[in-house]
Amino acid sequence: MTTSRDWPLYEVFIRARGGLDHKHVGSIHAVDARMAMEHARDVYTRRQEGVSIWVVRSSEIVASDPAEADAFFEPARDKVYRHPTFYDIPDEVKTL
Amino acid sequence: MDTATLEARFQARIDADERIEPKDWMPDAYRKALIRQMSQHAHSEIVGMLPEGNWITRAPTLKRKAILMAKVQDEGGHGAYLYSATETLGITRETLIEELLSGAAKYSSIFNYPTPTWADIGAIGWLVDGAAIMNQIPLCRCSYGPYARAMVRICKEESFHQRQGFDILLQLSRGTEAQRAMAQGALDRWWWPSLMMFGPPDADSKHSAQSMRWKVKRFSNDELRQRFIEFTVPQAQFLGLAVPQGEIDWNEFHEVLKGHGPCNHERLAARRRAHESGRWVREAALAYAGKQRDRERDQHREAV
């Protein structure tokens, strides 16, 4: 059990404009989700950098292991036929 | 895989200009060097709020006051981005702050100089933030991803800081004789310490070579210092101010670094006082959040 008295850590994601994805921008310490939201606004959007914010406890993030990346992403490596450029279409065929 | 192989692979990634991310394997020395540099950087932002905060209540107009508050808030924000980026290396913000307050960690020596006049606020923005930008732009491409990304954000904001500083001096330089003298006095005070911000001469810089190999640092101290002088001297001429002549007093640099600058004691004392007097607020907020969670859990239980 940690004796830390520091506030828990939240990861912050911001949607810059309507139509865009939320993007990770950094993290923030806060006692609860509401405070995390307010602190994220004060720290990461002082110049109108966003129209929407997500915060999530850092401890809740599940991440893939970079050391295992080769094996983990291996299944997609030999499936070039998933890309449209794999197929040779005769020049005469249009709009395909 | 043995350490030598891992290290060779790591260096190959760096050489190929790949970015290193928090969960990637990295040598302990790389992690330690980054924690040292990034936390010093974060501390500098936080301590840097003090000399300028000194003038918020005495800014000459409401407009200048609003601008200065925004700038000091930015410095706090920069500290927050950088602590956040440093935490990705597996150290807590709490530990970093303890290291600052105990005096174990360093911060930029420049903030150990006083700000006796309003013109000093102009000189800090123009020269100190100008020197910081010169140091920081190459860091936007540094090998550690979270640091590089934080720097992109910071550099954008620093540009406002530098311009507002120049603007203060511009107005003073177009004012009365006394105002012009005040601007000149500030330049005289901040010129040498600003040049020292680039660190010791290349020959005496003990971390430089390794830092360059890791692509944390991309230009030498003397190169950046020279570039800063070339940019700044014509700006001083535009203001009608005389750039001090002479040489950098490296003895002064080392003395301030060792803690014997004009304001070292005052700055750390102010940070310690703020940390201590804020303690009850931090603890109360944590206790309140805990109580709210308990209450919600009880209500949920009753409902079921």
Coordinates of C-alpha atoms in Angstrom, one line a residue:
Chain A
M1 CA 0.0 0.0 0.0
T2 CA 1.4 3.4 -1.0
T3 CA 1.5 6.2 1.5
S4 CA 1.3 8.8 -1.2
R5 CA -0.8 11.8 -0.4
D6 CA -0.7 13.1 -3.9
W7 CA -4.0 13.2 -5.9
P8 CA -4.6 10.4 -8.4
L9 CA -3.6 10.8 -12.0
Y10 CA -6.0 11.2 -14.9
E11 CA -5.2 11.1 -18.6
V12 CA -6.7 13.9 -20.7
F13 CA -8.1 13.7 -24.2
I14 CA -9.3 16.7 -26.2
R15 CA -11.4 17.1 -29.2
A16 CA -10.0 20.2 -30.9
R17 CA -13.0 20.9 -33.2
G18 CA -16.3 19.2 -34.0
G19 CA -15.7 16.4 -36.4
L20 CA -12.3 15.4 -35.1
D21 CA -11.3 12.6 -32.7
H22 CA -10.4 13.1 -29.1
K23 CA -6.6 13.1 -28.9
H24 CA -4.4 12.4 -25.9
V25 CA -2.7 15.6 -24.6
G26 CA -1.2 14.7 -21.3
S27 CA -2.3 14.0 -17.7
I28 CA -3.5 15.9 -14.7
H29 CA -3.8 15.2 -10.9
A30 CA -7.2 15.5 -9.3
V31 CA -9.2 14.1 -6.4
D32 CA -12.2 13.1 -8.6
A33 CA -13.5 13.2 -12.2
R34 CA -15.1 16.6 -11.8
M35 CA -11.9 18.2 -10.6
A36 CA -9.9 16.4 -13.3
M37 CA -12.3 17.9 -15.8
E38 CA -11.9 21.4 -14.4
H39 CA -8.1 21.2 -14.1
A40 CA -7.8 19.7 -17.6
R41 CA -9.7 22.7 -18.9
D42 CA -7.5 25.2 -17.0
V43 CA -4.2 23.5 -18.0
Y44 CA -4.8 22.2 -21.5
T45 CA -7.4 24.7 -23.1
R46 CA -6.3 28.1 -22.0
R47 CA -6.4 29.2 -25.7
Q48 CA -9.6 27.5 -26.8
E49 CA -7.8 24.3 -27.9
G50 CA -10.9 22.2 -27.5
V51 CA -14.6 21.8 -27.6
S52 CA -14.8 18.6 -25.6
I53 CA -12.6 16.8 -23.0
W54 CA -12.4 13.2 -21.8
V55 CA -10.6 12.3 -18.6
V56 CA -10.0 8.8 -17.4
R57 CA -8.0 7.5 -14.4
S58 CA -4.5 6.6 -15.7
S59 CA -4.7 3.3 -13.7
E60 CA -7.7 2.3 -15.9
I61 CA -5.8 2.5 -19.2
V62 CA -4.8 -0.9 -20.6
A63 CA -1.9 -0.6 -23.0
S64 CA -0.3 -3.1 -25.4
D65 CA 3.3 -4.0 -24.5
P66 CA 5.8 -2.5 -26.9
A67 CA 8.3 -5.4 -26.2
E68 CA 5.6 -7.7 -27.6
A69 CA 4.7 -5.5 -30.5
D70 CA 6.2 -7.7 -33.2
A71 CA 4.3 -10.8 -32.2
F72 CA 1.2 -8.9 -31.3
F73 CA 0.8 -7.2 -34.7
E74 CA 2.2 -10.1 -36.7
P75 CA -1.2 -11.4 -37.9
A76 CA -1.7 -8.4 -40.1
R77 CA 1.7 -8.5 -41.7
D78 CA 1.2 -11.1 -44.4
K79 CA -2.3 -9.9 -45.6
V80 CA -1.4 -7.5 -48.3
Y81 CA -4.6 -8.5 -50.1
R82 CA -6.5 -6.3 -47.7
H83 CA -5.2 -3.2 -49.5
P84 CA -6.8 -2.0 -52.8
T85 CA -3.3 -1.7 -54.4
F86 CA -2.9 -5.5 -54.2
Y87 CA -5.2 -5.9 -57.2
D88 CA -4.1 -5.2 -60.8
I89 CA -7.0 -3.7 -62.6
P90 CA -6.8 -3.3 -66.4
D91 CA -6.5 0.4 -67.5
E92 CA -9.6 0.1 -69.6
V93 CA -11.7 -0.4 -66.5
K94 CA -12.8 3.0 -65.1
T95 CA -14.0 4.2 -61.8
L96 CA -13.0 1.1 -59.8
Chain B
M1 CA 18.1 -10.4 -24.5
D2 CA 21.2 -9.0 -22.7
T3 CA 21.7 -5.4 -21.9
A4 CA 24.4 -4.7 -24.5
T5 CA 22.0 -5.9 -27.3
L6 CA 19.1 -3.9 -25.9
E7 CA 21.3 -0.8 -25.7
A8 CA 22.6 -1.3 -29.3
R9 CA 19.0 -1.6 -30.5
F10 CA 18.0 1.5 -28.5
Q11 CA 20.8 3.6 -30.0
A12 CA 19.9 2.3 -33.5
R13 CA 16.3 3.5 -33.0
I14 CA 17.6 6.9 -31.9
D15 CA 20.0 7.1 -34.8
A16 CA 17.1 6.3 -37.1
D17 CA 15.3 9.3 -35.6
E18 CA 12.6 7.2 -34.0
R19 CA 10.9 8.5 -30.9
I20 CA 11.1 6.7 -27.6
E21 CA 7.8 6.2 -25.8
P22 CA 7.2 5.6 -22.1
K23 CA 6.8 1.9 -22.1
D24 CA 9.7 1.2 -24.5
W25 CA 12.9 -0.3 -23.2
M26 CA 15.5 2.4 -22.4
P27 CA 18.8 2.4 -20.6
D28 CA 18.7 3.4 -17.0
A29 CA 21.1 6.3 -17.7
Y30 CA 18.8 7.7 -20.4
R31 CA 15.8 7.5 -18.0
K32 CA 17.8 9.2 -15.2
A33 CA 19.2 11.9 -17.4
L34 CA 15.7 12.7 -18.7
I35 CA 14.2 12.8 -15.2
R36 CA 16.9 15.2 -14.2
Q37 CA 16.5 17.5 -17.2
M38 CA 12.7 17.4 -17.4
S39 CA 12.1 17.9 -13.7
Q40 CA 14.6 20.8 -13.6
H41 CA 12.7 22.2 -16.5
A42 CA 9.4 21.8 -14.7
H43 CA 10.8 23.3 -11.5
S44 CA 12.1 26.3 -13.5
E45 CA 8.6 27.0 -14.8
I46 CA 7.2 26.9 -11.3
V47 CA 9.9 28.9 -9.6
G48 CA 9.8 31.3 -12.6
M49 CA 6.3 32.3 -11.6
L50 CA 7.8 34.1 -8.5
P51 CA 9.9 37.0 -9.9
E52 CA 7.0 37.9 -12.2
G53 CA 4.2 37.3 -9.7
N54 CA 6.0 40.0 -7.7
W55 CA 4.6 42.6 -10.2
I56 CA 1.0 41.5 -10.7
T57 CA -0.4 43.8 -8.0
R58 CA 1.7 46.7 -9.2
A59 CA 1.4 46.4 -13.0
P60 CA 1.0 49.9 -14.4
T61 CA -2.4 49.4 -16.1
L62 CA -5.3 46.9 -16.0
K63 CA -4.3 45.7 -19.5
R64 CA -0.7 45.0 -18.4
K65 CA -2.0 43.3 -15.3
A66 CA -4.3 40.9 -17.2
I67 CA -1.5 40.1 -19.6
L68 CA 0.9 39.4 -16.8
M69 CA -1.5 37.2 -15.0
A70 CA -2.1 35.2 -18.2
K71 CA 1.7 34.8 -18.6
V72 CA 2.2 33.6 -15.0
Q73 CA -0.7 31.2 -15.5
D74 CA 1.1 29.9 -18.6
E75 CA 4.2 29.2 -16.6
G76 CA 2.2 27.2 -14.1
G77 CA 0.7 25.3 -17.0
H78 CA 4.1 24.6 -18.5
G79 CA 5.2 23.2 -15.1
A80 CA 2.1 21.0 -15.1
Y81 CA 2.8 19.7 -18.7
L82 CA 6.4 19.0 -17.8
Y83 CA 5.6 17.2 -14.5
S84 CA 3.1 15.2 -16.4
A85 CA 5.6 14.2 -19.1
T86 CA 8.3 13.4 -16.4
E87 CA 5.8 11.1 -14.6
T88 CA 5.7 8.9 -17.7
L89 CA 9.3 7.9 -16.8
G90 CA 8.0 6.2 -13.6
I91 CA 8.5 8.8 -11.0
T92 CA 5.8 10.6 -9.0
R93 CA 5.2 14.3 -9.1
E94 CA 5.2 14.2 -5.3
T95 CA 8.8 12.9 -5.3
L96 CA 9.8 15.5 -7.8
I97 CA 8.4 18.3 -5.7
E98 CA 10.0 17.0 -2.6
E99 CA 13.4 17.1 -4.4
L100 CA 12.8 20.7 -5.4
L101 CA 11.8 21.7 -1.9
S102 CA 14.7 19.9 -0.2
G103 CA 17.1 21.6 -2.5
A104 CA 18.2 18.3 -4.0
A105 CA 16.9 19.3 -7.5
K106 CA 18.0 22.3 -9.4
Y107 CA 16.1 24.9 -11.4
S108 CA 17.3 27.5 -13.8
S109 CA 19.6 30.0 -12.1
I110 CA 18.0 32.9 -13.9
F111 CA 15.1 32.9 -11.4
N112 CA 17.5 33.7 -8.6
Y113 CA 17.7 37.3 -9.8
P114 CA 15.4 40.1 -8.4
T115 CA 12.9 42.2 -10.4
P116 CA 13.3 45.7 -8.8
T117 CA 11.4 47.6 -11.6
W118 CA 8.5 47.2 -14.0
A119 CA 11.1 47.2 -16.9
D120 CA 12.5 43.9 -15.4
I121 CA 9.2 42.2 -16.4
G122 CA 9.8 43.4 -19.9
A123 CA 13.4 42.2 -19.9
I124 CA 12.3 38.8 -18.6
G125 CA 9.8 38.3 -21.4
W126 CA 12.1 39.5 -24.1
L127 CA 15.4 38.0 -23.0
V128 CA 14.7 35.2 -20.6
D129 CA 11.8 33.8 -22.5
G130 CA 13.7 34.5 -25.7
A131 CA 16.6 32.5 -24.5
A132 CA 14.2 29.8 -23.3
I133 CA 12.6 29.6 -26.8
M134 CA 16.1 29.3 -28.4
N135 CA 16.9 26.4 -26.0
Q136 CA 13.4 24.8 -26.4
I137 CA 12.7 24.8 -30.1
P138 CA 15.3 22.0 -30.7
L139 CA 13.7 20.1 -27.8
C140 CA 10.4 19.8 -29.9
R141 CA 12.4 17.2 -31.9
C142 CA 14.1 15.4 -28.9
S143 CA 14.1 11.6 -28.8
Y144 CA 11.7 11.2 -25.9
G145 CA 8.1 11.5 -27.2
P146 CA 6.3 13.0 -24.2
Y147 CA 9.0 15.6 -23.7
A148 CA 9.0 16.6 -27.4
R149 CA 5.2 16.9 -27.4
A150 CA 5.1 19.0 -24.2
M151 CA 7.7 21.3 -25.8
V152 CA 5.6 21.9 -28.9
R153 CA 2.8 23.1 -26.7
I154 CA 5.2 25.2 -24.6
C155 CA 7.0 26.9 -27.5
K156 CA 3.7 28.1 -29.0
E157 CA 2.9 29.8 -25.8
E158 CA 6.4 31.2 -25.1
S159 CA 6.1 33.3 -28.3
F160 CA 3.4 35.4 -26.7
H161 CA 5.7 35.8 -23.6
Q162 CA 8.6 37.1 -25.6
R163 CA 6.5 39.5 -27.6
Q164 CA 4.7 40.9 -24.5
G165 CA 8.1 41.5 -22.9
F166 CA 9.4 43.3 -25.9
D167 CA 6.2 45.4 -26.0
I168 CA 6.7 46.5 -22.4
L169 CA 10.3 47.7 -23.3
L170 CA 9.1 49.3 -26.5
Q171 CA 6.6 51.4 -24.7
L172 CA 9.2 52.4 -22.1
S173 CA 11.8 53.2 -24.8
R174 CA 9.3 55.6 -26.4
G175 CA 8.6 57.3 -23.0
T176 CA 10.3 59.8 -20.8
E177 CA 14.0 60.0 -20.0
A178 CA 13.3 58.2 -16.7
Q179 CA 11.4 55.4 -18.5
R180 CA 14.2 54.9 -21.0
A181 CA 16.7 54.8 -18.2
M182 CA 14.5 52.1 -16.5
A183 CA 14.5 50.0 -19.7
Q184 CA 18.3 50.4 -20.0
G185 CA 18.8 49.4 -16.4
A186 CA 16.7 46.2 -16.9
L187 CA 18.7 45.3 -20.0
D188 CA 22.0 45.8 -18.0
R189 CA 20.7 43.5 -15.3
W190 CA 19.3 40.7 -17.4
W191 CA 21.8 40.6 -20.3
W192 CA 24.5 38.5 -18.7
P193 CA 22.3 36.1 -16.8
S194 CA 20.3 35.5 -20.0
L195 CA 23.5 34.5 -21.8
M196 CA 24.3 32.2 -18.9
M197 CA 21.0 30.4 -19.5
F198 CA 22.6 28.4 -22.3
G199 CA 24.8 26.7 -19.8
P200 CA 28.6 26.6 -19.4
P201 CA 30.9 26.8 -22.5
D202 CA 31.0 23.7 -24.6
A203 CA 34.4 22.7 -23.3
D204 CA 33.0 22.6 -19.7
S205 CA 29.6 21.1 -20.3
K206 CA 29.7 17.6 -18.7
H207 CA 26.4 16.3 -19.9
S208 CA 26.5 17.6 -23.5
A209 CA 28.2 14.8 -25.5
Q210 CA 26.0 12.0 -24.2
S211 CA 22.9 14.2 -24.5
M212 CA 23.7 14.8 -28.1
R213 CA 24.2 11.1 -28.8
W214 CA 20.7 10.5 -27.3
K215 CA 19.3 13.3 -29.4
V216 CA 17.9 15.0 -26.4
K217 CA 20.2 17.9 -27.1
R218 CA 20.7 18.9 -30.8
F219 CA 22.9 22.0 -30.7
S220 CA 25.8 23.0 -28.4
N221 CA 25.5 25.6 -25.6
D222 CA 27.8 28.0 -27.4
E223 CA 26.0 27.6 -30.8
L224 CA 22.6 28.5 -29.3
R225 CA 24.1 31.4 -27.2
Q226 CA 25.7 32.8 -30.4
R227 CA 22.4 32.6 -32.3
F228 CA 20.6 34.3 -29.4
I229 CA 23.0 37.2 -29.5
E230 CA 22.7 37.6 -33.2
F231 CA 18.9 37.7 -32.9
T232 CA 18.8 40.0 -29.9
V233 CA 21.4 42.7 -30.6
P234 CA 19.4 44.3 -33.5
Q235 CA 16.3 44.2 -31.4
A236 CA 18.1 46.1 -28.6
Q237 CA 19.2 48.6 -31.3
F238 CA 15.6 49.1 -32.4
L239 CA 14.7 49.9 -28.8
G240 CA 17.6 52.4 -28.7
L241 CA 19.2 50.5 -25.8
A242 CA 22.9 49.8 -25.4
V243 CA 23.9 46.1 -25.1
P244 CA 26.4 45.7 -22.3
Q245 CA 30.0 45.1 -23.4
G246 CA 32.4 42.7 -21.8
E247 CA 32.5 39.0 -21.1
I248 CA 30.4 36.5 -19.2
D249 CA 31.4 36.1 -15.6
W250 CA 31.4 32.3 -15.2
N251 CA 32.3 32.7 -11.6
E252 CA 29.0 34.4 -11.0
F253 CA 27.2 31.6 -12.8
H254 CA 28.8 28.9 -10.6
E255 CA 28.1 30.9 -7.4
V256 CA 24.3 31.3 -8.3
L257 CA 24.2 27.6 -9.2
K258 CA 25.7 26.7 -5.8
G259 CA 22.9 28.7 -4.1
H260 CA 24.6 32.0 -3.5
G261 CA 22.6 34.1 -5.9
P262 CA 20.7 37.2 -4.8
C263 CA 17.3 35.4 -4.4
N264 CA 18.1 31.6 -4.0
H265 CA 17.0 31.5 -0.4
E266 CA 13.9 33.7 -1.0
R267 CA 12.7 31.6 -3.9
L268 CA 12.9 28.2 -2.2
A269 CA 11.4 29.7 1.0
A270 CA 8.4 31.0 -1.0
R271 CA 7.9 27.6 -2.7
R272 CA 8.1 25.8 0.7
R273 CA 5.7 28.2 2.3
A274 CA 3.2 27.8 -0.6
H275 CA 3.5 24.0 -0.4
E276 CA 3.0 23.9 3.3
S277 CA 0.1 26.4 3.5
G278 CA -1.6 24.5 0.7
R279 CA -1.3 21.1 2.4
W280 CA -4.6 21.3 4.3
V281 CA -6.4 22.2 1.0
R282 CA -4.9 19.2 -0.8
E283 CA -5.8 16.9 2.1
A284 CA -9.3 18.3 2.5
A285 CA -10.0 17.8 -1.2
L286 CA -8.8 14.2 -1.0
A287 CA -10.9 13.5 2.1
Y288 CA -14.0 15.2 0.6
A289 CA -13.7 13.1 -2.6
G290 CA -13.4 9.9 -0.5
K291 CA -16.5 10.8 1.5
Q292 CA -18.4 11.5 -1.7
R293 CA -17.4 8.1 -3.1
D294 CA -18.5 6.4 0.2
R295 CA -21.8 8.2 0.1
E296 CA -22.5 7.2 -3.5
R297 CA -21.7 3.6 -2.6
D298 CA -24.0 3.6 0.4
Q299 CA -26.9 5.1 -1.7
H300 CA -26.3 2.5 -4.3
R301 CA -26.5 -0.3 -1.7
E302 CA -29.7 1.0 -0.2
A303 CA -31.2 1.2 -3.7
V304 CA -30.4 -2.4 -4.3

